Every structure is written in C-alpha cells, then in structure tokens.
Short mmCIF file of C-alpha atoms in Angstrom, two decimals:
data_model
loop_
_atom_site.label_atom_id
_atom_site.label_comp_id
_atom_site.label_asym_id
_atom_site.label_seq_id
_atom_site.Cartn_x
_atom_site.Cartn_y
_atom_site.Cartn_z
CA MET A 1 5.06 33.22 16.51
CA MET A 2 5.65 31.78 12.99
CA LYS A 3 8.73 29.40 14.06
CA LYS A 4 6.65 28.44 16.98
CA SER A 5 3.39 27.14 14.47
CA ARG A 6 6.04 25.74 11.99
CA TRP A 7 6.73 23.69 15.05
CA GLN A 8 4.22 22.93 16.41
CA THR A 9 2.58 22.06 12.65
CA LEU A 10 5.79 19.36 12.64
CA PHE A 11 4.56 17.61 15.70
CA VAL A 12 0.61 17.44 15.08
CA LEU A 13 0.73 16.81 11.13
CA PRO A 14 2.12 12.80 11.44
CA PHE A 15 -1.45 12.63 13.44
CA ILE A 16 -3.85 14.65 11.40
CA ALA A 17 -5.37 12.79 7.80
CA THR A 18 -8.61 11.68 7.05
CA SER A 19 -10.05 11.03 3.29
CA THR A 20 -10.72 13.86 0.86
CA PHE A 21 -13.19 16.11 3.12
CA ALA A 22 -11.65 19.96 2.04
CA SER A 23 -14.49 20.40 0.48
CA GLU A 24 -16.85 20.92 4.09
CA THR A 25 -13.83 21.88 6.05
CA ALA A 26 -14.56 25.82 5.45
CA SER A 27 -18.16 25.86 6.56
CA HIS A 28 -16.55 24.01 10.07
CA ASP A 29 -13.75 26.89 10.63
CA ALA A 30 -16.92 28.18 13.31
CA PHE A 31 -16.38 25.17 15.10
CA ASN A 32 -12.77 25.32 15.84
CA PHE A 33 -11.44 23.23 18.84
CA THR A 34 -8.12 23.04 18.30
CA GLN A 35 -6.99 24.48 21.29
CA SER A 36 -10.09 23.27 23.92
CA THR A 37 -9.99 20.12 26.16
CA VAL A 38 -11.72 18.05 23.50
CA GLY A 39 -9.12 18.56 21.43
CA TYR A 40 -5.98 18.05 22.73
CA ALA A 41 -7.93 15.14 24.03
CA SER A 42 -8.84 13.87 20.49
CA LEU A 43 -5.40 14.75 20.04
CA LEU A 44 -3.80 12.50 22.69
CA ILE A 45 -6.18 9.31 22.21
CA PHE A 46 -4.93 9.07 18.57
CA GLY A 47 -1.41 9.68 19.25
CA ILE A 48 -1.24 6.94 21.68
CA ALA A 49 -3.23 4.76 19.28
CA TYR A 50 -0.86 5.56 16.42
CA THR A 51 1.46 4.78 18.81
CA LEU A 52 0.81 1.16 19.96
CA VAL A 53 0.75 0.65 15.59
CA MET A 54 4.37 1.99 15.21
CA MET A 55 5.01 -0.86 18.23
CA GLU A 56 3.01 -3.53 16.27
CA GLU A 57 6.35 -5.68 15.65
CA TYR A 58 6.89 -5.32 19.07
CA LEU A 59 3.87 -5.95 21.02
CA GLN A 60 2.35 -8.00 18.55
CA LEU A 61 -0.51 -6.53 18.65
CA ARG A 62 -2.79 -5.93 15.49
CA LYS A 63 -2.29 -2.14 14.02
CA SER A 64 -6.35 -2.11 13.88
CA LYS A 65 -7.22 -2.54 17.33
CA PRO A 66 -6.31 0.48 19.01
CA VAL A 67 -7.25 2.96 15.85
CA LEU A 68 -11.18 1.29 15.81
CA LEU A 69 -11.16 2.27 19.58
CA ALA A 70 -9.44 5.14 19.19
CA ALA A 71 -12.13 5.82 16.78
CA GLY A 72 -14.85 5.14 18.70
CA LEU A 73 -13.44 7.38 21.31
CA ILE A 74 -12.80 10.81 19.13
CA TRP A 75 -16.32 10.19 17.82
CA ILE A 76 -18.39 10.22 21.43
CA LEU A 77 -16.34 13.27 22.06
CA ILE A 78 -16.86 14.70 19.84
CA GLY A 79 -20.55 13.30 19.55
CA PHE A 80 -21.47 15.23 23.00
CA VAL A 81 -19.68 18.75 22.18
CA PHE A 82 -21.79 19.11 18.92
CA LYS A 83 -24.84 18.24 20.71
CA ASP A 84 -24.49 20.54 23.80
CA LEU A 85 -23.85 23.01 20.76
CA GLY A 86 -27.14 22.15 18.99
CA GLN A 87 -24.59 21.31 15.47
CA ILE A 88 -25.46 17.79 15.80
CA ASP A 89 -26.72 17.30 12.65
CA LEU A 90 -23.36 19.12 11.42
CA ALA A 91 -21.07 16.34 12.80
CA LYS A 92 -23.39 12.96 11.43
CA SER A 93 -22.95 15.29 7.91
CA ALA A 94 -19.17 14.31 8.03
CA LEU A 95 -19.54 11.49 9.91
CA GLU A 96 -21.52 9.84 6.72
CA HIS A 97 -18.97 11.32 4.51
CA ASN A 98 -16.05 10.05 5.94
CA LEU A 99 -17.86 6.52 5.84
CA LEU A 100 -18.82 6.85 2.11
CA GLU A 101 -14.82 7.95 1.37
CA TYR A 102 -13.68 4.26 3.56
CA ALA A 103 -16.37 2.37 1.84
CA GLU A 104 -15.19 3.61 -1.66
CA LEU A 105 -11.57 2.37 -0.78
CA LEU A 106 -12.66 -0.43 1.18
CA LEU A 107 -14.17 -2.18 -1.53
CA PHE A 108 -11.95 -1.39 -4.45
CA LEU A 109 -8.65 -3.04 -2.05
CA LEU A 110 -11.62 -6.22 -1.45
CA VAL A 111 -11.29 -6.89 -4.91
CA ALA A 112 -8.00 -6.50 -5.40
CA MET A 113 -6.80 -8.53 -2.73
CA THR A 114 -9.77 -11.20 -3.44
CA TYR A 115 -7.44 -11.13 -7.12
CA ILE A 116 -3.93 -11.89 -5.79
CA SER A 117 -5.07 -14.49 -3.70
CA ALA A 118 -6.68 -16.13 -5.60
CA MET A 119 -3.55 -15.91 -8.27
CA GLU A 120 -1.58 -17.25 -5.27
CA GLU A 121 -4.09 -19.86 -4.51
CA ARG A 122 -3.87 -21.11 -8.60
CA ARG A 123 0.16 -21.21 -7.35
CA LEU A 124 1.08 -18.33 -10.09
CA PHE A 125 3.28 -16.95 -7.40
CA ASP A 126 4.71 -20.40 -6.27
CA ALA A 127 5.90 -21.16 -10.22
CA LEU A 128 7.54 -17.85 -10.43
CA GLN A 129 9.61 -18.67 -6.97
CA SER A 130 10.20 -21.98 -8.08
CA TRP A 131 11.41 -20.17 -11.02
CA MET A 132 14.11 -18.07 -9.73
CA VAL A 133 15.00 -20.55 -7.25
CA GLY A 134 15.66 -23.29 -10.05
CA LYS A 135 17.65 -21.03 -12.97
CA GLY A 136 20.83 -21.57 -10.22
CA PHE A 137 21.19 -17.20 -9.82
CA ASN A 138 24.23 -16.22 -7.48
CA PHE A 139 23.89 -14.33 -4.69
CA ARG A 140 24.33 -10.97 -6.93
CA SER A 141 22.20 -12.33 -9.75
CA LEU A 142 19.28 -12.91 -7.29
CA PHE A 143 20.12 -9.41 -5.23
CA TRP A 144 18.76 -7.95 -8.96
CA LEU A 145 16.51 -10.04 -10.23
CA THR A 146 14.25 -10.07 -6.91
CA GLY A 147 14.85 -6.24 -6.65
CA ILE A 148 13.99 -5.40 -10.84
CA LEU A 149 11.26 -7.88 -10.68
CA SER A 150 9.70 -6.02 -7.14
CA PHE A 151 9.96 -3.32 -8.79
CA PHE A 152 7.81 -4.11 -12.00
CA ILE A 153 5.18 -6.00 -10.65
CA SER A 154 4.45 -3.60 -7.68
CA PRO A 155 2.52 -1.71 -10.05
CA ILE A 156 0.01 -3.83 -10.88
CA ALA A 157 0.15 -6.05 -7.78
CA ASP A 158 0.71 -3.46 -4.81
CA ASN A 159 3.89 -3.58 -3.01
CA LEU A 160 3.19 -5.26 0.24
CA THR A 161 2.16 -8.57 -1.81
CA THR A 162 4.59 -7.88 -4.05
CA ALA A 163 7.60 -7.45 -1.43
CA LEU A 164 5.91 -10.59 0.73
CA LEU A 165 6.79 -12.84 -2.45
CA MET A 166 10.51 -11.84 -3.26
CA CYS A 167 11.29 -11.68 0.37
CA ALA A 168 10.58 -15.77 -0.16
CA VAL A 169 12.40 -16.16 -1.97
CA VAL A 170 14.92 -14.64 -0.49
CA LEU A 171 14.41 -16.17 2.62
CA LYS A 172 14.50 -19.62 0.71
CA VAL A 173 17.83 -19.61 -1.44
CA GLY A 174 19.91 -17.09 1.37
CA GLY A 175 18.52 -17.93 4.51
CA SER A 176 21.65 -18.70 6.52
CA ASN A 177 23.33 -15.97 5.20
CA LEU A 178 22.42 -13.40 7.39
CA ARG A 179 23.96 -10.51 4.95
CA PHE A 180 22.65 -11.16 1.96
CA VAL A 181 19.02 -11.98 3.96
CA ASN A 182 19.20 -8.17 4.89
CA ILE A 183 20.52 -6.32 2.32
CA ALA A 184 18.21 -8.01 -0.43
CA CYS A 185 14.93 -7.07 1.73
CA ILE A 186 15.82 -3.88 1.92
CA ASN A 187 16.63 -3.73 -1.45
CA ILE A 188 13.41 -5.56 -1.96
CA VAL A 189 11.51 -2.51 -0.13
CA VAL A 190 13.32 0.11 -2.03
CA ALA A 191 12.18 -1.34 -5.29
CA ALA A 192 8.87 -2.36 -3.99
CA ASN A 193 8.09 1.14 -2.23
CA ALA A 194 9.58 3.27 -6.27
CA GLY A 195 7.47 1.05 -8.19
CA GLY A 196 4.16 1.41 -6.52
CA ALA A 197 4.29 5.18 -6.68
CA PHE A 198 3.70 5.91 -10.38
CA SER A 199 0.65 2.90 -10.83
CA PRO A 200 -2.75 4.01 -9.36
CA PHE A 201 -2.16 -0.19 -8.19
CA GLY A 202 1.08 0.03 -6.93
CA ASP A 203 0.31 1.33 -3.20
CA ILE A 204 -2.42 2.88 -0.88
CA THR A 205 -1.73 6.52 -1.60
CA THR A 206 -1.44 6.85 -5.28
CA LEU A 207 -4.83 5.07 -5.11
CA MET A 208 -5.96 7.52 -3.46
CA VAL A 209 -5.14 10.76 -5.23
CA TRP A 210 -6.72 8.66 -8.42
CA GLN A 211 -9.84 8.59 -6.51
CA ALA A 212 -9.75 11.70 -5.10
CA GLY A 213 -9.62 13.34 -9.40
CA HIS A 214 -6.15 15.16 -8.97
CA VAL A 215 -4.62 13.16 -11.02
CA SER A 216 -5.35 11.05 -13.18
CA PHE A 217 -4.27 7.74 -15.01
CA SER A 218 -2.22 8.76 -17.91
CA GLU A 219 -1.28 11.03 -16.01
CA PHE A 220 1.38 9.34 -13.46
CA MET A 221 3.75 8.51 -16.24
CA PRO A 222 5.41 11.24 -15.29
CA LEU A 223 6.67 9.48 -12.31
CA PHE A 224 8.34 6.46 -13.66
CA VAL A 225 11.69 8.16 -14.69
CA PRO A 226 12.40 9.18 -11.05
CA SER A 227 10.76 6.45 -9.88
CA VAL A 228 13.80 4.63 -11.28
CA VAL A 229 16.20 6.49 -10.13
CA ASN A 230 14.59 6.21 -6.70
CA TYR A 231 15.38 2.09 -7.17
CA LEU A 232 18.63 2.22 -8.65
CA VAL A 233 20.51 5.10 -6.89
CA PRO A 234 20.75 2.71 -3.53
CA ALA A 235 20.48 -0.45 -5.65
CA VAL A 236 23.58 0.52 -7.49
CA ILE A 237 25.68 1.56 -4.25
CA MET A 238 24.35 -1.38 -2.74
CA SER A 239 24.45 -4.18 -5.19
CA LEU A 240 28.67 -3.74 -4.96
CA PHE A 241 28.64 -5.12 -0.97
CA VAL A 242 26.81 -8.19 -2.20
CA PRO A 243 29.04 -11.16 -2.25
CA LYS A 244 28.86 -13.60 -5.87
CA ALA A 245 28.96 -16.73 -4.73
CA GLN A 246 26.23 -19.31 -5.27
CA PRO A 247 23.33 -20.34 -3.09
CA ASP A 248 22.91 -23.85 -1.91
CA SER A 249 18.87 -23.86 -3.20
CA VAL A 250 16.76 -26.82 -3.94
CA HIS A 251 15.04 -26.65 -7.26
CA GLU A 252 10.59 -27.95 -6.49
CA HIS A 253 8.88 -28.36 -9.60
CA ILE A 254 5.34 -25.81 -9.49
CA GLU A 255 2.15 -27.59 -10.74
CA LEU A 256 -0.08 -24.51 -11.18
CA LYS A 257 -3.36 -25.07 -11.20
CA ARG A 258 -7.05 -24.86 -13.93
CA GLY A 259 -7.05 -21.09 -14.80
CA ALA A 260 -4.70 -19.46 -13.43
CA PHE A 261 -3.72 -17.32 -16.45
CA ARG A 262 -7.14 -17.26 -17.21
CA ILE A 263 -7.28 -15.34 -13.59
CA VAL A 264 -4.01 -12.76 -14.49
CA GLY A 265 -6.20 -12.07 -18.19
CA LEU A 266 -9.25 -11.17 -15.63
CA PHE A 267 -7.22 -9.20 -13.54
CA ILE A 268 -6.45 -7.18 -16.37
CA LEU A 269 -9.55 -7.13 -18.17
CA THR A 270 -11.13 -5.75 -13.89
CA ILE A 271 -8.12 -2.60 -14.46
CA ALA A 272 -9.04 -1.51 -17.58
CA THR A 273 -12.74 -1.84 -16.66
CA ALA A 274 -12.51 0.56 -12.86
CA VAL A 275 -9.77 3.14 -15.17
CA ALA A 276 -12.79 3.01 -18.05
CA PHE A 277 -15.26 3.91 -15.35
CA HIS A 278 -13.05 6.67 -13.95
CA ALA A 279 -11.68 8.06 -17.55
CA VAL A 280 -15.25 7.54 -19.13
CA LEU A 281 -18.66 7.25 -17.43
CA HIS A 282 -16.04 9.71 -14.79
CA PHE A 283 -17.79 7.02 -11.70
CA PRO A 284 -15.90 6.13 -9.03
CA PRO A 285 -13.12 3.81 -10.59
CA VAL A 286 -14.91 1.57 -7.27
CA MET A 287 -17.69 0.70 -9.29
CA GLY A 288 -15.26 -1.12 -11.99
CA MET A 289 -12.97 -3.23 -9.40
CA MET A 290 -16.70 -4.51 -8.63
CA MET A 291 -17.71 -5.36 -11.85
CA GLY A 292 -14.36 -7.02 -11.86
CA LEU A 293 -15.40 -9.22 -9.02
CA ALA A 294 -18.29 -10.54 -10.46
CA TYR A 295 -15.81 -11.57 -13.43
CA LEU A 296 -14.05 -13.04 -11.14
CA GLN A 297 -17.55 -14.89 -9.81
CA PHE A 298 -18.25 -15.92 -13.01
CA PHE A 299 -15.47 -18.07 -13.52
CA GLY A 300 -15.33 -19.78 -10.32
CA PHE A 301 -18.66 -21.13 -11.11
CA PHE A 302 -16.81 -22.31 -14.57
CA LEU A 303 -14.40 -24.05 -13.07
CA ARG A 304 -16.49 -25.64 -10.29
CA LYS A 305 -19.67 -26.68 -13.30
CA THR A 306 -15.83 -28.43 -14.93
CA LEU A 307 -13.77 -29.79 -12.31
CA PRO A 308 -15.57 -33.64 -12.76
CA ARG A 309 -14.53 -33.36 -16.78
CA SER A 310 -11.17 -31.73 -16.23
CA ILE A 311 -10.34 -34.65 -13.27
CA ALA A 312 -11.53 -37.48 -15.24
CA LYS A 313 -9.08 -35.98 -18.47
CA LYS A 314 -6.09 -35.59 -15.84
CA LYS A 315 -7.19 -39.67 -14.44
CA ALA A 316 -6.97 -41.11 -17.98
CA ILE A 317 -3.77 -39.64 -18.96
CA ALA A 318 -2.30 -40.17 -15.55
CA ILE A 319 -3.62 -43.93 -16.56
CA ALA A 320 -2.17 -44.40 -19.59
CA ASN A 321 1.46 -42.92 -18.43
CA ASN A 322 1.39 -44.99 -14.93
CA ASP A 323 2.23 -41.43 -13.47
CA GLU A 324 0.78 -41.98 -10.29
CA ALA A 325 2.08 -38.43 -8.64
CA ALA A 326 0.13 -37.00 -10.85
CA LEU A 327 -3.25 -39.51 -9.32
CA LYS A 328 -2.30 -38.53 -6.01
CA ARG A 329 -2.03 -35.00 -6.93
CA LEU A 330 -5.79 -35.49 -8.46
CA GLY A 331 -7.52 -36.54 -4.92
CA SER A 332 -6.16 -33.04 -3.40
CA ILE A 333 -7.61 -30.79 -6.19
CA VAL A 334 -10.57 -27.82 -4.00
CA PRO A 335 -13.32 -26.54 -6.41
CA PHE A 336 -12.55 -23.09 -6.44
CA ASP A 337 -14.45 -20.86 -4.26
CA VAL A 338 -14.34 -16.77 -5.20
CA PHE A 339 -15.93 -16.87 -1.72
CA ARG A 340 -13.05 -18.40 0.51
CA ARG A 341 -10.61 -16.37 -1.73
CA VAL A 342 -12.51 -12.35 -0.03
CA SER A 343 -12.09 -14.00 3.16
CA HIS A 344 -8.56 -14.44 2.72
CA ALA A 345 -8.33 -10.63 2.41
CA GLU A 346 -6.32 -8.50 4.78
CA TRP A 347 -8.52 -7.88 6.68
CA ASP A 348 -5.98 -6.29 9.34
CA THR A 349 -4.98 -3.29 6.75
CA LEU A 350 -8.51 -2.96 5.46
CA LEU A 351 -9.96 -2.33 9.01
CA PHE A 352 -6.89 0.12 10.02
CA PHE A 353 -7.58 2.44 7.05
CA TYR A 354 -11.25 2.69 8.80
CA GLY A 355 -9.47 3.50 12.12
CA VAL A 356 -7.25 5.89 10.45
CA VAL A 357 -9.82 7.51 7.79
CA MET A 358 -12.75 7.83 11.09
CA CYS A 359 -10.25 9.04 13.64
CA VAL A 360 -8.36 11.88 11.86
CA GLY A 361 -12.17 12.62 9.96
CA GLY A 362 -13.19 13.67 13.57
CA LEU A 363 -9.33 15.16 13.80
CA SER A 364 -10.31 17.27 10.58
CA LEU A 365 -13.72 18.49 12.04
CA LEU A 366 -11.77 19.71 15.27
CA GLY A 367 -9.64 22.62 13.18
CA TYR A 368 -6.27 21.01 13.01
CA LEU A 369 -6.60 20.45 9.28
CA SER A 370 -6.50 24.04 8.67
CA VAL A 371 -4.01 24.63 10.96
CA VAL A 372 -1.94 22.47 9.53
CA SER A 373 -2.32 23.69 5.83
CA GLU A 374 -2.40 27.36 6.62
CA VAL A 375 1.40 27.38 7.18
CA MET A 376 2.43 24.16 4.92
CA TYR A 377 1.11 24.69 1.50
CA THR A 378 0.76 29.36 2.62
CA GLN A 379 3.95 30.03 4.85
CA TRP A 380 6.23 27.03 2.96
CA ASP A 381 6.78 26.92 -0.49
CA PRO A 382 5.02 23.90 -1.75
CA VAL A 383 7.78 21.98 -3.55
CA TRP A 384 9.47 21.52 0.11
CA ALA A 385 5.82 20.59 1.58
CA ASN A 386 6.31 17.85 -0.30
CA VAL A 387 9.50 17.10 0.69
CA MET A 388 8.91 17.42 4.35
CA VAL A 389 5.47 14.99 3.23
CA GLY A 390 8.24 11.90 1.77
CA ILE A 391 10.63 12.34 5.51
CA LEU A 392 6.90 12.24 7.55
CA SER A 393 5.99 9.46 5.74
CA ALA A 394 9.16 7.12 6.66
CA ILE A 395 8.54 8.46 10.75
CA VAL A 396 4.80 7.35 10.70
CA ASP A 397 3.25 5.77 7.56
CA ASN A 398 2.08 7.37 4.62
CA ILE A 399 -1.28 6.63 4.64
CA PRO A 400 -2.07 8.67 7.38
CA VAL A 401 0.25 11.33 5.94
CA MET A 402 -1.20 11.80 2.09
CA PHE A 403 -4.87 11.16 3.82
CA ALA A 404 -3.70 14.91 5.56
CA VAL A 405 -2.50 16.54 2.10
CA LEU A 406 -5.93 15.37 0.35
CA THR A 407 -7.96 16.60 3.04
CA MET A 408 -5.61 19.90 2.56
CA ASN A 409 -6.61 20.37 -0.69
CA PRO A 410 -3.87 22.89 -1.53
CA GLU A 411 -4.18 24.52 -4.62
CA LEU A 412 -0.87 22.92 -6.23
CA SER A 413 -0.07 21.96 -10.09
CA MET A 414 -0.24 18.53 -11.40
CA GLY A 415 3.34 18.92 -11.21
CA ASN A 416 3.27 19.10 -7.10
CA TRP A 417 0.77 16.31 -7.21
CA LEU A 418 2.97 13.95 -8.80
CA LEU A 419 5.46 15.70 -6.30
CA VAL A 420 3.87 14.50 -3.24
CA THR A 421 2.91 11.39 -4.87
CA LEU A 422 6.44 10.45 -4.99
CA THR A 423 7.79 11.41 -2.07
CA ALA A 424 4.66 10.05 0.15
CA GLY A 425 4.99 6.73 -1.59
CA VAL A 426 9.05 6.04 -2.09
CA GLY A 427 9.49 8.40 1.73
CA GLY A 428 8.65 5.39 3.87
CA SER A 429 12.26 3.16 2.01
CA LEU A 430 13.65 5.87 4.16
CA LEU A 431 13.15 3.39 7.70
CA SER A 432 11.81 -0.35 8.15
CA ILE A 433 8.66 1.29 9.63
CA GLY A 434 7.73 4.01 7.01
CA SER A 435 5.85 1.54 5.22
CA ALA A 436 3.46 -1.27 4.85
CA ALA A 437 6.04 -3.35 2.77
CA GLY A 438 9.12 -2.65 5.40
CA VAL A 439 7.22 -3.79 8.99
CA ALA A 440 5.45 -6.79 6.50
CA LEU A 441 9.25 -7.80 6.22
CA MET A 442 10.70 -7.19 9.23
CA GLY A 443 7.87 -9.95 10.40
CA ALA A 444 8.68 -12.09 7.59
CA ALA A 445 11.80 -12.55 8.18
CA HIS A 446 12.12 -11.80 11.81
CA GLY A 447 15.38 -11.56 13.43
CA LYS A 448 17.84 -11.57 9.63
CA TYR A 449 15.95 -8.10 8.01
CA THR A 450 15.58 -5.33 10.88
CA PHE A 451 15.54 -1.96 11.81
CA PHE A 452 18.78 -0.99 12.27
CA GLY A 453 19.99 -3.19 9.47
CA HIS A 454 18.07 -1.01 7.40
CA LEU A 455 18.94 2.53 9.39
CA LYS A 456 22.43 1.62 8.21
CA TRP A 457 21.80 2.23 4.83
CA MET A 458 19.45 5.24 5.24
CA PRO A 459 21.85 7.40 3.85
CA VAL A 460 21.45 5.52 0.74
CA ILE A 461 18.65 5.17 0.48
CA ALA A 462 18.37 8.80 1.38
CA LEU A 463 20.34 9.40 -1.85
CA GLY A 464 18.28 7.78 -3.90
CA TYR A 465 14.74 9.94 -2.63
CA ALA A 466 16.78 13.29 -3.48
CA ALA A 467 17.83 12.27 -6.59
CA SER A 468 14.84 11.28 -7.53
CA ILE A 469 13.13 14.28 -6.20
CA PHE A 470 16.01 16.18 -8.36
CA VAL A 471 15.27 14.27 -12.10
CA HIS A 472 10.89 15.15 -11.56
CA LEU A 473 11.79 18.73 -11.10
CA SER A 474 13.98 18.84 -13.81
CA MET A 475 12.21 16.68 -16.10
CA ASN A 476 8.73 17.38 -15.80
CA GLY A 477 9.50 21.28 -14.57
CA GLY A 478 6.66 22.15 -17.53
CA LEU A 479 4.00 20.84 -15.26
CA PHE A 480 4.51 22.70 -12.35
#
C-alpha cells in the first residue's frame, strides 16, 4: 500500500502547488475531493495546461495562456461543488487568500522588473556587454567571465535577466562557433541558478521562502558556499572542453544615458527598504518595494525637468568640440518615463504566476496537498524529500514545486528550509526546461543552445547538484 502511495505522490506532486495556504488546510480536510470526479477533472485540466507550458518553445504558445484558462475552469468546478454543499463562503475565503498572496508577489516582482528595465533603457547592460567584447578575451576566458558574472549578478538582478544578458554577450562574440555557444549557455544557466539560490532576490523560489517568513534575509548566507560548489564543479569540468581560440568580434562604444548609475543606487536603496520593512517592522517586503518605486518615479520627474538644461549644456560642448556625432545623439534623446518602464515588465511571466497560484490553490482546497505532505514529509526523511524537490524542479518547474512545499508547510528545521531552497533553485539546472533561465536561452540562442545539447552535460551538472547538497549538510549540520 505504501509503495502505491509513493508512486501516486510522485505523479501528483508536479501538478499541485499554491501560495502559503497551510494555515487553512486543516479546516478543509473535511472536504476531501481527491478521489472524486471534480478532483480528477481538476487534476486533468491542470495537467493538460502545464503540459502546454512545458511545450512553449515548440508550440510558440505563451505559457500564461493555458494556465489562465485552467485557473478559471478549476474554480468554476469548485464553485459549483461548494455551492451545492452550502460552503461557498469557505471556497470564497480560499480564493481571496490566494489572490492576496499573488498580489504581494505581483507587486514585488513588478517593481524589480521595472528597475531592471530602467537600467536596460539607460544602457547599463549594453555597456557591460561592450566592455566584455572590447577586452579581447579568448573563448575559455569568456566562458569563465560570463559564468562568474552570471553568478554574482543574479542575486540582485534575478537569474532570468542575468542569463539573457550574458547570452547576448556569448552570441555576439561566438555566434558562429556552435560548440562554444552551447557549452557557454549551459554554464550561464548553471551559474545564474546557483547565484540566485542564496539571495531572496535571485529567484522566485527564494523570494517565496523569504516572504513566507521561513528564512530571514541574513539567514540565506549559509547557502553561499554550497551555491559556489554547485557552479564550480560542472564549470571546471566543462571548461576543459572549451577552446582557447580567439573569437572574431567588433568593439562598439556605448555611451550611458543620463542617470544610469543613480538608478542602480536607487535599486540598492529599494532593496534595503524592502529588507527593513520585513526585518524591523515585520510588514510584507512588498511595502518597501512599492516605496522604492516612488524613488524611481521622483528621479524620473527630476530627469524630465532637468532634461532641457542638460541637452543645452551637452550641445554647447559638442559645438565647441565640433563633434557632429554627439549632436546627432542629442537629437534622439527622449525623456525618461517610469510608466513606460512598467509596461516593459515581463507580463507573460507575471500572468503565468497568477495561473499557477490560482490553479493549484484550487487543487489544495480539494485536498491533494494533504496527501502529498503526509507521504513526503512524514513517511520520508525530510532531507530525501527536499532532494526529490530539486529533481522534480528540473522536470516540471521550480515555482509550482516550491509553492507545493510552502503550502504543505511541514515542520522543518532551518537547515532543511535552506536545503529545499537550494535544491529548488539549482535543481532546475539539470535540464534546459527546468528553469526560466534555461527556457529563455533556448529561445534567445535558438538552434545553438538546445535541450539535447544541455542533456549531454546533465551527469556533470548532477555531480555539482550532489556536491552542493553534501557541502550544505556538512557545513551547516548544526542548523538541522
């Protein structure tokens, strides 16, 4: 019987997840629909929707579309069933709770994406790319440079943005060398996911754990060394297969737009404000992030108001130096607009989160999370359960899997909460479809970085995955 339950769990777990809804789960146990028609239908709907999500690259169908439709269908089924039972208020309460959790995530990510978009518009990332190209690095040096930068930028800018930035560099300097592009992209994915695992801002999963209150901002730091090991082990092995040849590249001078570095400073101040709201006042960090958006709005107002004076000053200098190129650039300057930066946020990703939260919030209400929690965190050792979370993250996606864990809300030590944060964050590196960074790079380097190209290096990446877990258990054993 137990064997059967475990296999059922492994099948069901990838398709169930929600926000931190554990406090209400116990009250829903009386309404167990796991073996009912509505339960099976809801599982089927979400299973089909998530299959379409995983096939996004091949179908060219945005991942938000199927989960948005599935969310509506699942809650229609729940509405009819709970209305017949006279418990529609209970269903409504669960729905509103999930909406609140999603709203916090949405606003937090919206501000972060707006800042990243603003930095991109001010050409900071273009300047970094130009600097790397202009230094004349060989392929192996570029392999290490893009990997190390990915590791250290992703804790601040998130793993997806970092991976896309570094991929652009790799494509620019080694676009004709398919072997180099593929292995460099794998290195970037592993580095960005590893770097994002020890920071609340590095990945959606770490952000969710932080906002749920299981790990404070400073308590993520014990994951730094395991994250370094997770990156270095496969990187050292893969680097042996990277040629030392010199790429053909053309250096392009990039002139930063006005206020670029000040926006970076405001982003750091915004992060500090979010941390302070959470650590000092015990308010949701999203309050600090929204306050940080005000910083950017006021700075945008300052840039617009002082733009004529700035243009006049630069024009006078250009005329004095007889610099026609500078005069031409002045003619293309447009005022900084915060709301245009907001519109450039990755809305497909934000709406995908909504679909996942609401879909699996419904599945939680139907009782599936109680079944999985009972098996994984009661019958299994929590360490092995958390290792399995990382493997499932590679097959499905780390976001719904982490939602599932947070919804189960098992009684875990700090060491185990850090372990599941680590495994969910870096487990997605095992396959190219296991993380947002991998999926994005398959699109950005279409035909050059592929699923099977990544799969060839999976044993090496798995070695880093196992090594990082071993290092965490050894170094941070006192936290278990």
